Amino acid sequence: MAEDLPAAASRTATALDRFQRRHRWAGLPLAVFYKFLDDQGTVLAALITYYAFVSLFPLLLLLVTLLGYALHGNKQLQADVLNSALSQFPVIGEQLRTNIDPLHGRVLGLVVGIAGSLYGGLGVAQACQNAMNKIWAVPRNARPNPLKARGISLLLLLLLGGGVAATTVLSALTTSASAYGSDLGVGARILSTVLSVAVNAALFVAAFQLMTAEQITVGQVRNGALAAAICWQVLQEVGTYYISHQLKDASATYGVFGLVLGLLAWIYLGALVIVLCAEYSVVRARKLWPRSLLTPFTDNVRLTEGDRRAYASYPMTEKHKGFETVEVEFHEPDKPAGSEESPPPESPRQPDAG
C-alpha cells in the first residue's frame, strides 16, 4: 500500500484499512479523528479555552454582584446559592463556597464584571463561530461581517446564559433540597441529570446552528449535539468528583498554580468535546467517511470518496471573494508494480438518517 513500508507491515495496514472501511463503528470514529487533525482541532479548542478562561472570573464577579443586589437582606437564600449553585462549579467550586464573603452588591464589581464578561464572552463566541465555520468549510466570503458576527455573538451569549441558568437551577434544586427538610433520593437526582442533558442538547443544537454561517438543519447536528450534551454532563460530574475527592488538598500543596492549571485543563477538555462533536456532525452529514487509513502519513495512497470530499472542502474555507474561483484536482500516484492491492474505494452502506 505504501512503498516505504515493509511487505508484512503493508499487508497488515491493508487488512486494517479494509476492516475499518467495512465497519461503521470503526470507520466513522477514525474519519472524525482525521478531520479533527485536518482542521487543527486542538488549536481551535485552545482559542476557545483562552477566551473562556479570561471571561470566567469577571463573569463570577458579575454573578456574585448581581446576586448581592437581588438577595440583599435574605441571608438564608444567599447561603443556599453559595452552597448549591456556586459550589457545583468544577475545580473552583469549593473555593467559591468557602472564600466568597456574604453577597453584597457593589457598583465597581458590577462595572468590572460586565466589561470583563463582555470581552471574554464575545471572544468565546467569536472563537466558536470561527471553529464551526472552519469545521463546516464555510468560505470566508460567506461568513458574517465583523459587526454582524458580534451581534450573533451577543445572541449566543444570551442563549447560553439562559441555558446555564436553567441547568444551575436544576443542580441547586437537588443540592439544597435538604435545607428545606426534603430528601429527593437517587431517582430525583437521576431525573435532574436527564433534564440537564436534555436542556444542554437543545442548547447545543441551537448554538451549532447559530454559530455556523451556512444553513444547516436540526437533523444534521442533532446527534452531535446529543453527544456533546452527554459528554459535557459526564465531564462536569467526573471533574467535580475528582477535584473534591482526589485534589481536595491541592490549594494547600500547589497554591494558585494547581488551581489555575486544573481549571484550564477542565475548560480545554470541554472545548475539545464541543469541537469533536461538531466534527462528528459534519462527517455524518457530508459522508466524509470511510477514510483511507494511511492518508495522514503518506502521499502514496489511493483516496476514498470520503477523502476526496474532505480534501476538496478545505481550500473552500479560504475563498475570500464571491467572484473568486477555487478548483481542486487530484492526480494520484500510479500503483507501484508488485504492491499490495489497495482496498476498494468504498463498501456499500445504508445512508444516514439525517
mmCIF file of C-alpha atoms in Angstrom:
data_model
loop_
_atom_site.group_PDB
_atom_site.id
_atom_site.type_symbol
_atom_site.label_atom_id
_atom_site.label_comp_id
_atom_site.label_asym_id
_atom_site.label_seq_id
_atom_site.Cartn_x
_atom_site.Cartn_y
_atom_site.Cartn_z
ATOM 1 C CA MET A 1 0.000 0.000 0.000
ATOM 2 C CA ALA A 2 2.961 2.295 0.594
ATOM 3 C CA GLU A 3 6.463 1.975 -0.825
ATOM 4 C CA ASP A 4 8.135 2.966 2.434
ATOM 5 C CA LEU A 5 6.547 0.102 4.391
ATOM 6 C CA PRO A 6 7.945 -3.435 4.560
ATOM 7 C CA ALA A 7 5.820 -6.072 2.853
ATOM 8 C CA ALA A 8 4.472 -7.545 6.113
ATOM 9 C CA ALA A 9 3.589 -4.116 7.502
ATOM 10 C CA SER A 10 1.968 -3.142 4.212
ATOM 11 C CA ARG A 11 -0.230 -6.256 4.275
ATOM 12 C CA THR A 12 -1.229 -5.544 7.867
ATOM 13 C CA ALA A 13 -2.093 -1.934 7.037
ATOM 14 C CA THR A 14 -4.120 -3.084 4.043
ATOM 15 C CA ALA A 15 -6.065 -5.573 6.165
ATOM 16 C CA LEU A 16 -6.781 -2.960 8.834
ATOM 17 C CA ASP A 17 -7.811 -0.480 6.171
ATOM 18 C CA ARG A 18 -10.279 -2.927 4.633
ATOM 19 C CA PHE A 19 -11.716 -3.693 8.058
ATOM 20 C CA GLN A 20 -12.300 -0.090 9.127
ATOM 21 C CA ARG A 21 -13.875 0.797 5.776
ATOM 22 C CA ARG A 22 -16.388 -2.030 6.023
ATOM 23 C CA HIS A 23 -17.361 -1.479 9.669
ATOM 24 C CA ARG A 24 -19.088 1.765 10.525
ATOM 25 C CA TRP A 25 -18.221 1.585 14.235
ATOM 26 C CA ALA A 26 -14.515 1.647 13.308
ATOM 27 C CA GLY A 27 -14.501 3.784 10.168
ATOM 28 C CA LEU A 28 -16.692 6.645 11.382
ATOM 29 C CA PRO A 29 -14.668 7.487 14.543
ATOM 30 C CA LEU A 30 -11.464 7.261 12.501
ATOM 31 C CA ALA A 31 -12.856 9.708 9.936
ATOM 32 C CA VAL A 32 -13.903 12.099 12.724
ATOM 33 C CA PHE A 33 -10.415 11.936 14.234
ATOM 34 C CA TYR A 34 -8.740 12.506 10.852
ATOM 35 C CA LYS A 35 -10.923 15.528 10.114
ATOM 36 C CA PHE A 36 -10.207 16.834 13.609
ATOM 37 C CA LEU A 37 -6.488 16.651 12.769
ATOM 38 C CA ASP A 38 -7.015 18.213 9.332
ATOM 39 C CA ASP A 39 -8.874 21.165 10.874
ATOM 40 C CA GLN A 40 -6.247 21.601 13.617
ATOM 41 C CA GLY A 41 -8.913 20.941 16.205
ATOM 42 C CA THR A 42 -6.515 21.313 19.129
ATOM 43 C CA VAL A 43 -5.759 24.886 18.040
ATOM 44 C CA LEU A 44 -9.462 25.697 17.714
ATOM 45 C CA ALA A 45 -10.093 24.286 21.198
ATOM 46 C CA ALA A 46 -7.139 26.221 22.638
ATOM 47 C CA LEU A 47 -8.513 29.524 21.305
ATOM 48 C CA ILE A 48 -11.916 28.826 22.865
ATOM 49 C CA THR A 49 -10.183 27.915 26.132
ATOM 50 C CA TYR A 50 -8.255 31.177 26.279
ATOM 51 C CA TYR A 51 -11.307 33.412 25.963
ATOM 52 C CA ALA A 52 -13.371 31.200 28.271
ATOM 53 C CA PHE A 53 -10.703 31.464 30.955
ATOM 54 C CA VAL A 54 -10.428 35.238 30.502
ATOM 55 C CA SER A 55 -14.195 35.667 30.840
ATOM 56 C CA LEU A 56 -14.677 33.287 33.766
ATOM 57 C CA PHE A 57 -13.589 35.392 36.740
ATOM 58 C CA PRO A 58 -15.284 38.631 35.612
ATOM 59 C CA LEU A 59 -18.410 36.553 34.992
ATOM 60 C CA LEU A 60 -18.275 35.124 38.506
ATOM 61 C CA LEU A 61 -17.716 38.620 39.893
ATOM 62 C CA LEU A 62 -20.744 39.836 37.937
ATOM 63 C CA LEU A 63 -22.838 36.898 39.152
ATOM 64 C CA VAL A 64 -21.950 37.475 42.795
ATOM 65 C CA THR A 65 -22.591 41.221 42.491
ATOM 66 C CA LEU A 66 -25.988 40.755 40.839
ATOM 67 C CA LEU A 67 -26.972 38.184 43.429
ATOM 68 C CA GLY A 68 -25.867 40.617 46.110
ATOM 69 C CA TYR A 69 -28.357 43.164 44.805
ATOM 70 C CA ALA A 70 -31.113 40.624 44.236
ATOM 71 C CA LEU A 71 -30.768 38.787 47.557
ATOM 72 C CA HIS A 72 -29.856 41.714 49.770
ATOM 73 C CA GLY A 73 -31.190 41.150 53.276
ATOM 74 C CA ASN A 74 -32.002 37.466 52.768
ATOM 75 C CA LYS A 75 -29.125 35.548 54.327
ATOM 76 C CA GLN A 76 -30.853 32.185 54.001
ATOM 77 C CA LEU A 77 -31.155 32.471 50.221
ATOM 78 C CA GLN A 78 -27.576 33.753 49.995
ATOM 79 C CA ALA A 79 -26.357 30.662 51.844
ATOM 80 C CA ASP A 80 -28.455 28.398 49.610
ATOM 81 C CA VAL A 81 -26.928 29.908 46.464
ATOM 82 C CA LEU A 82 -23.373 29.594 47.757
ATOM 83 C CA ASN A 83 -23.902 26.020 48.941
ATOM 84 C CA SER A 84 -25.706 24.830 45.818
ATOM 85 C CA ALA A 85 -25.106 26.612 42.534
ATOM 86 C CA LEU A 86 -21.647 28.100 43.044
ATOM 87 C CA SER A 87 -20.230 25.118 44.897
ATOM 88 C CA GLN A 88 -21.119 22.882 41.947
ATOM 89 C CA PHE A 89 -18.754 24.739 39.644
ATOM 90 C CA PRO A 90 -15.956 22.298 38.690
ATOM 91 C CA VAL A 91 -12.438 22.793 40.044
ATOM 92 C CA ILE A 92 -13.017 26.116 41.822
ATOM 93 C CA GLY A 93 -16.453 25.428 43.301
ATOM 94 C CA GLU A 94 -15.188 24.683 46.798
ATOM 95 C CA GLN A 95 -13.029 27.807 46.817
ATOM 96 C CA LEU A 96 -16.036 29.874 45.752
ATOM 97 C CA ARG A 97 -18.151 28.435 48.533
ATOM 98 C CA THR A 98 -15.624 28.896 51.321
ATOM 99 C CA ASN A 99 -13.856 32.110 50.330
ATOM 100 C CA ILE A 100 -16.557 34.406 48.945
ATOM 101 C CA ASP A 101 -17.780 36.879 51.529
ATOM 102 C CA PRO A 102 -21.520 37.323 52.093
ATOM 103 C CA LEU A 103 -23.097 38.586 48.906
ATOM 104 C CA HIS A 104 -23.226 42.360 48.701
ATOM 105 C CA GLY A 105 -23.836 44.370 45.547
ATOM 106 C CA ARG A 106 -21.074 46.802 44.631
ATOM 107 C CA VAL A 107 -21.056 49.208 41.717
ATOM 108 C CA LEU A 108 -17.356 48.648 40.954
ATOM 109 C CA GLY A 109 -17.841 44.869 40.861
ATOM 110 C CA LEU A 110 -20.801 45.362 38.556
ATOM 111 C CA VAL A 111 -18.847 47.556 36.106
ATOM 112 C CA VAL A 112 -15.729 45.357 36.082
ATOM 113 C CA GLY A 113 -17.812 42.210 35.818
ATOM 114 C CA ILE A 114 -19.816 43.491 32.855
ATOM 115 C CA ALA A 115 -16.749 44.787 30.965
ATOM 116 C CA GLY A 116 -14.649 41.675 31.555
ATOM 117 C CA SER A 117 -17.519 39.306 30.836
ATOM 118 C CA LEU A 118 -18.360 41.059 27.575
ATOM 119 C CA TYR A 119 -14.752 40.989 26.386
ATOM 120 C CA GLY A 120 -14.202 37.342 27.235
ATOM 121 C CA GLY A 121 -17.718 36.222 26.345
ATOM 122 C CA LEU A 122 -17.617 37.841 22.910
ATOM 123 C CA GLY A 123 -14.186 36.312 22.404
ATOM 124 C CA VAL A 124 -15.540 32.849 23.236
ATOM 125 C CA ALA A 125 -18.461 33.302 20.864
ATOM 126 C CA GLN A 126 -16.188 34.586 18.083
ATOM 127 C CA ALA A 127 -13.793 31.676 18.581
ATOM 128 C CA CYS A 128 -16.714 29.219 18.472
ATOM 129 C CA GLN A 129 -18.048 30.806 15.277
ATOM 130 C CA ASN A 130 -14.615 30.576 13.684
ATOM 131 C CA ALA A 131 -14.314 26.929 14.724
ATOM 132 C CA MET A 132 -17.749 25.960 13.410
ATOM 133 C CA ASN A 133 -17.237 27.764 10.105
ATOM 134 C CA LYS A 134 -13.885 26.069 9.623
ATOM 135 C CA ILE A 135 -15.301 22.658 10.548
ATOM 136 C CA TRP A 136 -18.205 23.078 8.112
ATOM 137 C CA ALA A 137 -15.821 24.516 5.455
ATOM 138 C CA VAL A 138 -17.759 27.773 5.080
ATOM 139 C CA PRO A 139 -15.950 30.133 2.643
ATOM 140 C CA ARG A 140 -14.704 33.341 4.201
ATOM 141 C CA ASN A 141 -16.805 35.459 1.853
ATOM 142 C CA ALA A 142 -19.935 33.639 3.100
ATOM 143 C CA ARG A 143 -19.219 34.344 6.761
ATOM 144 C CA PRO A 144 -20.832 37.318 8.548
ATOM 145 C CA ASN A 145 -19.025 40.640 8.568
ATOM 146 C CA PRO A 146 -17.369 41.763 11.844
ATOM 147 C CA LEU A 147 -20.398 43.746 13.052
ATOM 148 C CA LYS A 148 -22.912 41.017 12.266
ATOM 149 C CA ALA A 149 -20.624 38.383 13.784
ATOM 150 C CA ARG A 150 -20.561 40.267 17.087
ATOM 151 C CA GLY A 151 -24.318 40.623 17.001
ATOM 152 C CA ILE A 152 -24.556 36.851 16.631
ATOM 153 C CA SER A 153 -22.096 36.514 19.499
ATOM 154 C CA LEU A 154 -24.327 38.604 21.770
ATOM 155 C CA LEU A 155 -27.336 36.478 20.846
ATOM 156 C CA LEU A 156 -25.300 33.371 21.519
ATOM 157 C CA LEU A 157 -24.273 34.675 24.944
ATOM 158 C CA LEU A 158 -27.919 35.314 25.843
ATOM 159 C CA LEU A 159 -28.866 31.826 24.684
ATOM 160 C CA LEU A 160 -26.089 30.088 26.575
ATOM 161 C CA GLY A 161 -26.609 32.298 29.625
ATOM 162 C CA GLY A 162 -30.234 31.201 29.804
ATOM 163 C CA GLY A 163 -29.197 27.577 29.463
ATOM 164 C CA VAL A 164 -26.582 27.865 32.195
ATOM 165 C CA ALA A 165 -29.179 29.446 34.458
ATOM 166 C CA ALA A 166 -31.610 26.590 33.779
ATOM 167 C CA THR A 167 -29.072 23.847 34.483
ATOM 168 C CA THR A 168 -27.863 25.729 37.576
ATOM 169 C CA VAL A 169 -31.416 25.809 38.914
ATOM 170 C CA LEU A 170 -31.737 22.057 38.354
ATOM 171 C CA SER A 171 -28.463 21.498 40.184
ATOM 172 C CA ALA A 172 -29.474 23.813 43.011
ATOM 173 C CA LEU A 173 -32.827 22.098 43.487
ATOM 174 C CA THR A 174 -31.252 18.714 44.120
ATOM 175 C CA THR A 175 -28.319 20.028 46.145
ATOM 176 C CA SER A 176 -30.195 22.335 48.509
ATOM 177 C CA ALA A 177 -33.347 20.276 48.940
ATOM 178 C CA SER A 178 -32.154 19.035 52.326
ATOM 179 C CA ALA A 179 -32.097 22.618 53.588
ATOM 180 C CA TYR A 180 -35.881 22.580 53.329
ATOM 181 C CA GLY A 181 -36.286 19.197 55.005
ATOM 182 C CA SER A 182 -36.737 17.239 51.785
ATOM 183 C CA ASP A 183 -34.804 14.202 50.575
ATOM 184 C CA LEU A 184 -35.128 13.843 46.806
ATOM 185 C CA GLY A 185 -33.348 10.498 46.675
ATOM 186 C CA VAL A 186 -31.420 8.834 43.879
ATOM 187 C CA GLY A 187 -34.343 8.792 41.451
ATOM 188 C CA ALA A 188 -34.838 12.543 41.586
ATOM 189 C CA ARG A 189 -31.123 13.170 41.138
ATOM 190 C CA ILE A 190 -31.122 10.925 38.071
ATOM 191 C CA LEU A 191 -34.149 12.792 36.733
ATOM 192 C CA SER A 192 -32.376 16.093 37.316
ATOM 193 C CA THR A 193 -29.338 14.823 35.400
ATOM 194 C CA VAL A 194 -31.514 13.648 32.497
ATOM 195 C CA LEU A 195 -33.257 17.016 32.362
ATOM 196 C CA SER A 196 -29.885 18.785 32.392
ATOM 197 C CA VAL A 197 -28.700 16.667 29.459
ATOM 198 C CA ALA A 198 -31.924 17.403 27.572
ATOM 199 C CA VAL A 199 -31.593 21.151 28.149
ATOM 200 C CA ASN A 200 -27.927 21.098 27.119
ATOM 201 C CA ALA A 201 -28.703 19.047 23.993
ATOM 202 C CA ALA A 202 -31.307 21.614 22.906
ATOM 203 C CA LEU A 203 -28.815 24.398 23.607
ATOM 204 C CA PHE A 204 -26.100 22.690 21.566
ATOM 205 C CA VAL A 205 -28.491 22.216 18.634
ATOM 206 C CA ALA A 206 -29.393 25.905 18.678
ATOM 207 C CA ALA A 207 -25.782 27.004 19.241
ATOM 208 C CA PHE A 208 -24.363 24.815 16.462
ATOM 209 C CA GLN A 209 -26.877 26.292 14.019
ATOM 210 C CA LEU A 210 -26.391 29.852 15.233
ATOM 211 C CA MET A 211 -22.590 29.680 15.137
ATOM 212 C CA THR A 212 -22.435 28.326 11.576
ATOM 213 C CA ALA A 213 -22.851 30.785 8.717
ATOM 214 C CA GLU A 214 -24.072 28.011 6.436
ATOM 215 C CA GLN A 215 -27.677 26.843 6.607
ATOM 216 C CA ILE A 216 -27.684 23.532 8.476
ATOM 217 C CA THR A 217 -30.669 21.532 9.663
ATOM 218 C CA VAL A 218 -31.533 20.162 13.081
ATOM 219 C CA GLY A 219 -31.114 16.648 11.699
ATOM 220 C CA GLN A 220 -27.540 17.376 10.667
ATOM 221 C CA VAL A 221 -26.462 18.474 14.144
ATOM 222 C CA ARG A 222 -28.879 16.512 16.318
ATOM 223 C CA ASN A 223 -26.645 13.529 17.045
ATOM 224 C CA GLY A 224 -23.550 15.651 17.552
ATOM 225 C CA ALA A 225 -25.442 17.947 19.940
ATOM 226 C CA LEU A 226 -26.725 14.992 21.966
ATOM 227 C CA ALA A 227 -23.215 13.534 22.150
ATOM 228 C CA ALA A 228 -21.867 16.935 23.268
ATOM 229 C CA ALA A 229 -24.551 17.232 25.967
ATOM 230 C CA ILE A 230 -23.804 13.771 27.351
ATOM 231 C CA CYS A 231 -20.048 14.324 27.288
ATOM 232 C CA TRP A 232 -20.465 17.734 28.918
ATOM 233 C CA GLN A 233 -22.534 16.244 31.730
ATOM 234 C CA VAL A 234 -20.014 13.448 32.266
ATOM 235 C CA LEU A 235 -17.194 15.988 32.263
ATOM 236 C CA GLN A 236 -18.967 18.032 34.923
ATOM 237 C CA GLU A 237 -19.690 15.040 37.131
ATOM 238 C CA VAL A 238 -16.237 13.474 36.804
ATOM 239 C CA GLY A 239 -14.474 16.817 37.194
ATOM 240 C CA THR A 240 -16.426 17.700 40.318
ATOM 241 C CA TYR A 241 -15.895 14.248 41.829
ATOM 242 C CA TYR A 242 -12.192 14.137 41.021
ATOM 243 C CA ILE A 243 -11.497 17.587 42.391
ATOM 244 C CA SER A 244 -13.487 17.043 45.581
ATOM 245 C CA HIS A 245 -12.022 13.590 46.326
ATOM 246 C CA GLN A 246 -8.569 13.484 44.748
ATOM 247 C CA LEU A 247 -7.415 17.128 44.740
ATOM 248 C CA LYS A 248 -9.071 18.465 47.856
ATOM 249 C CA ASP A 249 -5.669 19.472 49.294
ATOM 250 C CA ALA A 250 -4.351 20.903 46.019
ATOM 251 C CA SER A 251 -4.641 24.525 47.154
ATOM 252 C CA ALA A 252 -2.523 23.899 50.227
ATOM 253 C CA THR A 253 0.061 21.904 48.320
ATOM 254 C CA TYR A 254 0.373 23.683 44.997
ATOM 255 C CA GLY A 255 -1.248 27.014 45.728
ATOM 256 C CA VAL A 256 -2.826 29.024 42.980
ATOM 257 C CA PHE A 257 -0.859 27.245 40.224
ATOM 258 C CA GLY A 258 -2.606 23.946 40.819
ATOM 259 C CA LEU A 259 -5.970 25.668 40.840
ATOM 260 C CA VAL A 260 -5.342 27.575 37.613
ATOM 261 C CA LEU A 261 -3.912 24.563 35.783
ATOM 262 C CA GLY A 262 -6.823 22.397 36.869
ATOM 263 C CA LEU A 263 -9.328 24.985 35.700
ATOM 264 C CA LEU A 264 -7.549 25.425 32.354
ATOM 265 C CA ALA A 265 -7.495 21.655 31.832
ATOM 266 C CA TRP A 266 -11.215 21.386 32.565
ATOM 267 C CA ILE A 267 -12.117 24.221 30.176
ATOM 268 C CA TYR A 268 -9.856 22.764 27.465
ATOM 269 C CA LEU A 269 -11.482 19.342 27.757
ATOM 270 C CA GLY A 270 -14.880 20.988 27.405
ATOM 271 C CA ALA A 271 -13.710 22.842 24.286
ATOM 272 C CA LEU A 272 -12.342 19.602 22.823
ATOM 273 C CA VAL A 273 -15.714 17.936 23.414
ATOM 274 C CA ILE A 274 -17.510 20.706 21.512
ATOM 275 C CA VAL A 275 -15.069 20.629 18.575
ATOM 276 C CA LEU A 276 -15.054 16.823 18.291
ATOM 277 C CA CYS A 277 -18.860 16.578 18.408
ATOM 278 C CA ALA A 278 -19.135 19.268 15.738
ATOM 279 C CA GLU A 279 -16.669 17.291 13.594
ATOM 280 C CA TYR A 280 -18.831 14.200 14.098
ATOM 281 C CA SER A 281 -21.892 16.071 12.794
ATOM 282 C CA VAL A 282 -20.035 17.221 9.672
ATOM 283 C CA VAL A 283 -18.569 13.793 8.888
ATOM 284 C CA ARG A 284 -22.014 12.180 9.097
ATOM 285 C CA ALA A 285 -23.857 14.941 7.244
ATOM 286 C CA ARG A 286 -21.411 15.160 4.331
ATOM 287 C CA LYS A 287 -20.450 11.480 4.133
ATOM 288 C CA LEU A 288 -16.755 12.180 4.790
ATOM 289 C CA TRP A 289 -16.077 8.531 5.578
ATOM 290 C CA PRO A 290 -14.633 5.993 5.290
ATOM 291 C CA ARG A 291 -11.143 7.473 5.042
ATOM 292 C CA SER A 292 -8.015 5.718 3.886
ATOM 293 C CA LEU A 293 -6.047 4.520 6.914
ATOM 294 C CA LEU A 294 -2.659 5.851 5.764
ATOM 295 C CA THR A 295 -3.877 9.148 4.306
ATOM 296 C CA PRO A 296 -2.279 11.374 7.001
ATOM 297 C CA PHE A 297 1.063 9.580 6.738
ATOM 298 C CA THR A 298 1.904 9.275 3.052
ATOM 299 C CA ASP A 299 1.039 10.560 -0.423
ATOM 300 C CA ASN A 300 1.378 7.050 -1.840
ATOM 301 C CA VAL A 301 -2.218 6.126 -1.119
ATOM 302 C CA ARG A 302 -5.467 5.650 -3.011
ATOM 303 C CA LEU A 303 -8.006 8.179 -1.766
ATOM 304 C CA THR A 304 -11.542 7.138 -0.910
ATOM 305 C CA GLU A 305 -14.541 9.214 -1.885
ATOM 306 C CA GLY A 306 -14.635 10.403 1.733
ATOM 307 C CA ASP A 307 -11.007 11.546 1.429
ATOM 308 C CA ARG A 308 -11.742 13.398 -1.790
ATOM 309 C CA ARG A 309 -14.781 15.169 -0.406
ATOM 310 C CA ALA A 310 -12.865 16.191 2.730
ATOM 311 C CA TYR A 311 -9.760 17.448 0.905
ATOM 312 C CA ALA A 312 -11.843 19.269 -1.706
ATOM 313 C CA SER A 313 -13.680 21.183 1.029
ATOM 314 C CA TYR A 314 -10.611 22.522 2.825
ATOM 315 C CA PRO A 315 -9.477 25.041 0.149
ATOM 316 C CA MET A 316 -13.019 26.448 0.036
ATOM 317 C CA THR A 317 -12.613 27.870 3.542
ATOM 318 C CA GLU A 318 -10.011 30.296 2.156
ATOM 319 C CA LYS A 319 -12.273 31.712 -0.557
ATOM 320 C CA HIS A 320 -12.377 35.418 0.295
ATOM 321 C CA LYS A 321 -14.481 36.842 -2.563
ATOM 322 C CA GLY A 322 -17.640 35.716 -4.298
ATOM 323 C CA PHE A 323 -16.045 36.236 -7.716
ATOM 324 C CA GLU A 324 -13.026 34.131 -6.714
ATOM 325 C CA THR A 325 -12.897 30.612 -8.194
ATOM 326 C CA VAL A 326 -11.371 27.692 -6.307
ATOM 327 C CA GLU A 327 -10.841 24.403 -8.142
ATOM 328 C CA VAL A 328 -9.426 21.179 -6.717
ATOM 329 C CA GLU A 329 -7.951 18.344 -8.768
ATOM 330 C CA PHE A 330 -6.411 15.069 -7.655
ATOM 331 C CA HIS A 331 -3.575 13.398 -9.573
ATOM 332 C CA GLU A 332 -2.891 10.309 -7.541
ATOM 333 C CA PRO A 333 0.359 8.345 -7.999
ATOM 334 C CA ASP A 334 0.267 5.228 -10.133
ATOM 335 C CA LYS A 335 0.051 1.974 -8.248
ATOM 336 C CA PRO A 336 3.588 0.560 -7.848
ATOM 337 C CA ALA A 337 4.225 -2.702 -9.637
ATOM 338 C CA GLY A 338 4.063 -5.722 -7.325
ATOM 339 C CA SER A 339 2.468 -3.787 -4.480
ATOM 340 C CA GLU A 340 -0.491 -4.991 -2.484
ATOM 341 C CA GLU A 341 -3.943 -4.380 -3.892
ATOM 342 C CA SER A 342 -5.488 -1.295 -2.439
ATOM 343 C CA PRO A 343 -8.830 -1.691 -0.691
ATOM 344 C CA PRO A 344 -11.916 -0.845 -2.723
ATOM 345 C CA PRO A 345 -12.784 2.864 -2.699
ATOM 346 C CA GLU A 346 -15.894 2.305 -0.618
ATOM 347 C CA SER A 347 -18.089 -0.502 0.592
ATOM 348 C CA PRO A 348 -21.888 -0.357 0.290
ATOM 349 C CA ARG A 349 -23.631 1.006 3.367
ATOM 350 C CA GLN A 350 -27.019 2.283 4.372
ATOM 351 C CA PRO A 351 -27.439 6.067 4.095
ATOM 352 C CA ASP A 352 -27.508 8.001 7.333
ATOM 353 C CA ALA A 353 -30.842 9.123 8.681
ATOM 354 C CA GLY A 354 -30.381 12.855 8.958
#
